[in-house]
PDB file of N, CA and C in Angstrom:
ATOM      1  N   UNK T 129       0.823  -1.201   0.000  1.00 75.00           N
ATOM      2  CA  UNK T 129       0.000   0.000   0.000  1.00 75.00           C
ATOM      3  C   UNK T 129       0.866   1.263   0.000  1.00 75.00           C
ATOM      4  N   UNK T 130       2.201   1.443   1.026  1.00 81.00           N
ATOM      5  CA  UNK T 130       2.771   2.194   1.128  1.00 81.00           C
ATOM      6  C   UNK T 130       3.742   2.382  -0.004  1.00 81.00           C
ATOM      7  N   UNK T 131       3.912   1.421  -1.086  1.00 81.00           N
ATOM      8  CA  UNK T 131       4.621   1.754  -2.163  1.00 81.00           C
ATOM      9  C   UNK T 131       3.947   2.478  -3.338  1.00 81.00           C
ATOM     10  N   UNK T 132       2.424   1.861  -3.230  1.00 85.00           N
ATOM     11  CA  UNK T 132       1.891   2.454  -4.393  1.00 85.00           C
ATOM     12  C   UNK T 132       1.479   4.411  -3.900  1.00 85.00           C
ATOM     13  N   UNK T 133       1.188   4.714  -2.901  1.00 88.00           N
ATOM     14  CA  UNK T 133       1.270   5.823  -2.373  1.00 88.00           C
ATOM     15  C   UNK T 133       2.661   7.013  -2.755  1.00 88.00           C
ATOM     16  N   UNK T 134       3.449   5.974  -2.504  1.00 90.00           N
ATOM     17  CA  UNK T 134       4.925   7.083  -2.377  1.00 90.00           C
ATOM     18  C   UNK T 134       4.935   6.941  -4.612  1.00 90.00           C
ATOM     19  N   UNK T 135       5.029   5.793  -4.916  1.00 87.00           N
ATOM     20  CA  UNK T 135       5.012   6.263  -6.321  1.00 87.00           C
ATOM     21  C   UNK T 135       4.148   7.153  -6.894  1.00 87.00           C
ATOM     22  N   UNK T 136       2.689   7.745  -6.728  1.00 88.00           N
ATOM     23  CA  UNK T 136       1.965   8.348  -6.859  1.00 88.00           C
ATOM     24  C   UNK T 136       2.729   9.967  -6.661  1.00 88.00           C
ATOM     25  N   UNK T 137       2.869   9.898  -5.254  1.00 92.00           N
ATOM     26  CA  UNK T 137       3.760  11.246  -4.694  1.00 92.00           C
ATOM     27  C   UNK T 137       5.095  12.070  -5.846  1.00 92.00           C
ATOM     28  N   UNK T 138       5.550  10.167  -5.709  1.00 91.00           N
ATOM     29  CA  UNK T 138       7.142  10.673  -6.970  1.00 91.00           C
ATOM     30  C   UNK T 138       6.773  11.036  -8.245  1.00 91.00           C
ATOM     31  N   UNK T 139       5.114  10.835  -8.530  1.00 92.00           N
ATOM     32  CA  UNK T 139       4.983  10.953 -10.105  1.00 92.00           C
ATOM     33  C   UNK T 139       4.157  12.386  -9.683  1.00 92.00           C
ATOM     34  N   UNK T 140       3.744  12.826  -8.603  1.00 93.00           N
ATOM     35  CA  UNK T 140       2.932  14.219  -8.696  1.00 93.00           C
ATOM     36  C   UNK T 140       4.435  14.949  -8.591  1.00 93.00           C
ATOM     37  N   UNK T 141       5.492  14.647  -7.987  1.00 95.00           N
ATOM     38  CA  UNK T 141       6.570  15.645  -7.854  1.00 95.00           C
ATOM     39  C   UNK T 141       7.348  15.911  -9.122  1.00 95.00           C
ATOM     40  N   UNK T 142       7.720  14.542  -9.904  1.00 93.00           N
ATOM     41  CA  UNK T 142       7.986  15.142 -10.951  1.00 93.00           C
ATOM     42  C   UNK T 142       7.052  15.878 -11.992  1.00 93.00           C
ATOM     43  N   UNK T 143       6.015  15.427 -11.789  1.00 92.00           N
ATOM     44  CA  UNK T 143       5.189  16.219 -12.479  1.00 92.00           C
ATOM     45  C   UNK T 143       5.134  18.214 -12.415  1.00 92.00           C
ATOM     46  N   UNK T 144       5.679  18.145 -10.923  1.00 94.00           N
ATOM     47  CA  UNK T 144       5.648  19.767 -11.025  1.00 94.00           C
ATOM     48  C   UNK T 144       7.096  20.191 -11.239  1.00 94.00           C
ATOM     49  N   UNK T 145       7.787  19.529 -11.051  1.00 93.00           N
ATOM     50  CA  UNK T 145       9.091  19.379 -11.379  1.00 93.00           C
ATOM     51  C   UNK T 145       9.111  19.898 -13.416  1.00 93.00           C
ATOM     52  N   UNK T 146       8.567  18.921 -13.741  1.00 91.00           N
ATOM     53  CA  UNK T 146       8.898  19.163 -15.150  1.00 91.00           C
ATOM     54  C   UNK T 146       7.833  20.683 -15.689  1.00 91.00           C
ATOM     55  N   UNK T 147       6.509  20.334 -15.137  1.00 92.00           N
ATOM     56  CA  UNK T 147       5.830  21.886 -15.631  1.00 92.00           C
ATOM     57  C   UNK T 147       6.361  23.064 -15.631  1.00 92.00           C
ATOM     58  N   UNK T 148       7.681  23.454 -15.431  1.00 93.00           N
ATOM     59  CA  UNK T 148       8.197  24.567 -14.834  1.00 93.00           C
ATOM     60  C   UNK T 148       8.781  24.752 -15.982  1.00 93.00           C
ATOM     61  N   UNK T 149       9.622  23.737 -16.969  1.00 89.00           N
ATOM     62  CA  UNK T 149      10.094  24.020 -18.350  1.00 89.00           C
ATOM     63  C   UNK T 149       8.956  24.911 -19.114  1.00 89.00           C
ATOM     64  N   UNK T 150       8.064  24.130 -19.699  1.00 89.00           N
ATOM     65  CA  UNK T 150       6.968  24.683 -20.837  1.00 89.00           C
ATOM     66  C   UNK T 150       6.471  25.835 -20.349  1.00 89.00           C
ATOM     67  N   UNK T 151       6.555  26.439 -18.631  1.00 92.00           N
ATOM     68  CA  UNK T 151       5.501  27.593 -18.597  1.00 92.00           C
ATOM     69  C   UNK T 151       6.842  28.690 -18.359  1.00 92.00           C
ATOM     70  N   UNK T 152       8.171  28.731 -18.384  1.00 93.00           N
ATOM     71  CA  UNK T 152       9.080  29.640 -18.354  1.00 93.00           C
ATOM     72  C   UNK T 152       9.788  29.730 -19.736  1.00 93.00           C
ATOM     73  N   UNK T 153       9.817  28.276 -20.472  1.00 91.00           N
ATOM     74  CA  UNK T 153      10.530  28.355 -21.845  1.00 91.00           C
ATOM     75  C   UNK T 153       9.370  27.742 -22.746  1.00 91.00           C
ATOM     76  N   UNK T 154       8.169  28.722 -23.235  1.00 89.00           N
ATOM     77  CA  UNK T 154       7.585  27.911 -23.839  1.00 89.00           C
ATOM     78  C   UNK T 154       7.646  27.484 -25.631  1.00 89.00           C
ATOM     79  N   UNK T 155       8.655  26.661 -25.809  1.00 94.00           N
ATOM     80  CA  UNK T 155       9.517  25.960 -27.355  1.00 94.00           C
ATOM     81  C   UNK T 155       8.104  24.857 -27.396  1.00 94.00           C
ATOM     82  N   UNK T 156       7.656  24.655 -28.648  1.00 95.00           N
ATOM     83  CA  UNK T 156       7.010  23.651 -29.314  1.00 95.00           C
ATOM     84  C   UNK T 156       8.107  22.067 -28.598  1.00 95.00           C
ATOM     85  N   UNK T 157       9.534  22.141 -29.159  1.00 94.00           N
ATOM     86  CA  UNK T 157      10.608  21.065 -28.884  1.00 94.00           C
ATOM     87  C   UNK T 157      10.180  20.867 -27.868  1.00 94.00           C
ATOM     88  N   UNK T 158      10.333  21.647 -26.553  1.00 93.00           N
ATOM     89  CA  UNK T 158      10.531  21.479 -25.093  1.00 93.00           C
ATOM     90  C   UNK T 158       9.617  20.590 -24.650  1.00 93.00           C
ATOM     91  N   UNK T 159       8.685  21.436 -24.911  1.00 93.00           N
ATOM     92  CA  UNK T 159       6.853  20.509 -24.462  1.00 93.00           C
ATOM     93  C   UNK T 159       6.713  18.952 -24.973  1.00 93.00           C
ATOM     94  N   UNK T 160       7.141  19.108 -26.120  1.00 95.00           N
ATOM     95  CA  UNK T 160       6.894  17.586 -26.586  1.00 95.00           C
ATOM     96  C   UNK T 160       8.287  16.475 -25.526  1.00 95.00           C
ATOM     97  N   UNK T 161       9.337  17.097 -25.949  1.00 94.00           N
ATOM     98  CA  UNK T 161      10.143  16.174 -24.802  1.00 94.00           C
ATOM     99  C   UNK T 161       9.126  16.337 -23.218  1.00 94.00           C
ATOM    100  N   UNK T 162       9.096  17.209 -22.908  1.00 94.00           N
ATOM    101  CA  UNK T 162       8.329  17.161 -21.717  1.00 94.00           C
ATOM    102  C   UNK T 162       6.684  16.022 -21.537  1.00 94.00           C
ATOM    103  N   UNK T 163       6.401  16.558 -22.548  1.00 94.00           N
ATOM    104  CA  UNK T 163       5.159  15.478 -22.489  1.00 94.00           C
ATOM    105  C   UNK T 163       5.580  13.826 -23.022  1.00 94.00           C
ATOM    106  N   UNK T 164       6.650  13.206 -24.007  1.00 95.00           N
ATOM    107  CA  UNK T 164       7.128  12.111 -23.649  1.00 95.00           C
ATOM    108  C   UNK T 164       7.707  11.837 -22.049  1.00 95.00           C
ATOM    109  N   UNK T 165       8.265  12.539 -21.585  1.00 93.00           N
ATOM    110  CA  UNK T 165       8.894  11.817 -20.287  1.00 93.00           C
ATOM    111  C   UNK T 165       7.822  12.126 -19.408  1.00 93.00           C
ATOM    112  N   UNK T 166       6.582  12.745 -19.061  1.00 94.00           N
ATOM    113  CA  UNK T 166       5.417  12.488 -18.186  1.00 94.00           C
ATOM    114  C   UNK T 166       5.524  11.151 -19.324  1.00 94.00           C
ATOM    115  N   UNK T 167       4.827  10.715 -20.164  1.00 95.00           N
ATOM    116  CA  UNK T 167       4.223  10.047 -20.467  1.00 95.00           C
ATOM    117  C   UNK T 167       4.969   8.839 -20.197  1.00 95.00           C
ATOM    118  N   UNK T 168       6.061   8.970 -20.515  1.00 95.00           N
ATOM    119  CA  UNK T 168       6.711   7.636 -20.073  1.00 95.00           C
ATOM    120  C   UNK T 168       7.056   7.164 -18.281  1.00 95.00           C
ATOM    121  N   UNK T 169       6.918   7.995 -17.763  1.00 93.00           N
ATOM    122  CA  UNK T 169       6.777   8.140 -15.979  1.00 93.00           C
ATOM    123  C   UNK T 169       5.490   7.694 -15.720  1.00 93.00           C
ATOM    124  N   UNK T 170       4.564   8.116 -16.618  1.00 93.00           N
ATOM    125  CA  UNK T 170       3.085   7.726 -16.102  1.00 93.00           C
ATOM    126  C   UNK T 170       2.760   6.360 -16.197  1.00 93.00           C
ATOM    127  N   UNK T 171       3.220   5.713 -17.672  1.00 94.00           N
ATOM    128  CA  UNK T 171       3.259   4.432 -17.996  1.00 94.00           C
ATOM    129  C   UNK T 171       4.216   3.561 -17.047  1.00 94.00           C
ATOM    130  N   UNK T 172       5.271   4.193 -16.908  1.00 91.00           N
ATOM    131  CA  UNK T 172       5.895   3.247 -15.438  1.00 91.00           C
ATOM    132  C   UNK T 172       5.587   3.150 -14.398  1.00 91.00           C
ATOM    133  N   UNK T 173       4.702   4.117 -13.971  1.00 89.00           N
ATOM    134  CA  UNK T 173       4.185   3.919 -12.177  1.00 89.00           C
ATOM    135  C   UNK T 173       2.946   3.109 -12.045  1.00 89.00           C
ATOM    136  N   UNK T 174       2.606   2.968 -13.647  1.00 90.00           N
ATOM    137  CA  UNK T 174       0.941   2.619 -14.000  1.00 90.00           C
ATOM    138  C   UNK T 174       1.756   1.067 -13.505  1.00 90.00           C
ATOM    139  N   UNK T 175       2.492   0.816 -14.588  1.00 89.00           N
ATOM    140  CA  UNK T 175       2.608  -0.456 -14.594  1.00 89.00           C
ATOM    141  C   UNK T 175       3.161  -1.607 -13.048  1.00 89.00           C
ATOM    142  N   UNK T 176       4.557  -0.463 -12.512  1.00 84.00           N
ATOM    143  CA  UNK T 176       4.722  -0.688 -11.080  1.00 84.00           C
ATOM    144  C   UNK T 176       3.365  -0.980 -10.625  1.00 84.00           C
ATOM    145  N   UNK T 177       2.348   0.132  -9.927  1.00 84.00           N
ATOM    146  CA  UNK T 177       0.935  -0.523  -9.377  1.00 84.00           C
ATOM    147  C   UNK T 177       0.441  -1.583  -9.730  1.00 84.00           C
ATOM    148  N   UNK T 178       0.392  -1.326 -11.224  1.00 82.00           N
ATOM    149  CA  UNK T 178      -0.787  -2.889 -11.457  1.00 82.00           C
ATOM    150  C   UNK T 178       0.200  -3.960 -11.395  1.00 82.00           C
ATOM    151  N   UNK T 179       1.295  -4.190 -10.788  1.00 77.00           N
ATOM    152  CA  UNK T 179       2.309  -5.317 -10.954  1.00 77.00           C
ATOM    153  C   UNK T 179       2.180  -5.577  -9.363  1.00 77.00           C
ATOM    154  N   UNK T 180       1.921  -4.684  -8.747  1.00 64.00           N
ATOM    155  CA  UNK T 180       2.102  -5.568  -7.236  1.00 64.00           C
ATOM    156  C   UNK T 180       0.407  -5.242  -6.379  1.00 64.00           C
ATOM    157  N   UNK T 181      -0.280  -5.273  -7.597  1.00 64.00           N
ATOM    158  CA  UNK T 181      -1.517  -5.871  -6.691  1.00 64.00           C
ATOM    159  C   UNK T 181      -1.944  -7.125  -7.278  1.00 64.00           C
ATOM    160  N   UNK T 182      -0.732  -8.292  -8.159  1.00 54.00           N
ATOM    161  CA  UNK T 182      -0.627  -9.300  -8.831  1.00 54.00           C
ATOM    162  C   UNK T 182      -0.264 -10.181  -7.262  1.00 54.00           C
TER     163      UNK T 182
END
Protein backbone atom coordinates (compact mmCIF):
# COMPACT_ATOMS: atom_id res chain seq x y z
CA UNK A 1 0.00 0.00 0.00
CA UNK A 2 2.77 2.19 1.13
CA UNK A 3 4.62 1.75 -2.16
CA UNK A 4 1.89 2.45 -4.39
CA UNK A 5 1.27 5.82 -2.37
CA UNK A 6 4.93 7.08 -2.38
CA UNK A 7 5.01 6.26 -6.32
CA UNK A 8 1.97 8.35 -6.86
CA UNK A 9 3.76 11.25 -4.69
CA UNK A 10 7.14 10.67 -6.97
CA UNK A 11 4.98 10.95 -10.11
CA UNK A 12 2.93 14.22 -8.70
CA UNK A 13 6.57 15.65 -7.85
CA UNK A 14 7.99 15.14 -10.95
CA UNK A 15 5.19 16.22 -12.48
CA UNK A 16 5.65 19.77 -11.02
CA UNK A 17 9.09 19.38 -11.38
CA UNK A 18 8.90 19.16 -15.15
CA UNK A 19 5.83 21.89 -15.63
CA UNK A 20 8.20 24.57 -14.83
CA UNK A 21 10.09 24.02 -18.35
CA UNK A 22 6.97 24.68 -20.84
CA UNK A 23 5.50 27.59 -18.60
CA UNK A 24 9.08 29.64 -18.35
CA UNK A 25 10.53 28.36 -21.84
CA UNK A 26 7.59 27.91 -23.84
CA UNK A 27 9.52 25.96 -27.36
CA UNK A 28 7.01 23.65 -29.31
CA UNK A 29 10.61 21.06 -28.88
CA UNK A 30 10.53 21.48 -25.09
CA UNK A 31 6.85 20.51 -24.46
CA UNK A 32 6.89 17.59 -26.59
CA UNK A 33 10.14 16.17 -24.80
CA UNK A 34 8.33 17.16 -21.72
CA UNK A 35 5.16 15.48 -22.49
CA UNK A 36 7.13 12.11 -23.65
CA UNK A 37 8.89 11.82 -20.29
CA UNK A 38 5.42 12.49 -18.19
CA UNK A 39 4.22 10.05 -20.47
CA UNK A 40 6.71 7.64 -20.07
CA UNK A 41 6.78 8.14 -15.98
CA UNK A 42 3.09 7.73 -16.10
CA UNK A 43 3.26 4.43 -18.00
CA UNK A 44 5.90 3.25 -15.44
CA UNK A 45 4.18 3.92 -12.18
CA UNK A 46 0.94 2.62 -14.00
CA UNK A 47 2.61 -0.46 -14.59
CA UNK A 48 4.72 -0.69 -11.08
CA UNK A 49 0.94 -0.52 -9.38
CA UNK A 50 -0.79 -2.89 -11.46
CA UNK A 51 2.31 -5.32 -10.95
CA UNK A 52 2.10 -5.57 -7.24
CA UNK A 53 -1.52 -5.87 -6.69
CA UNK A 54 -0.63 -9.30 -8.83
Amino acid sequence: MTDRIMAVIGLLMLGAFLIVVPLFVPHIDLIIVIGGCAALATYDTWRHIALKRN
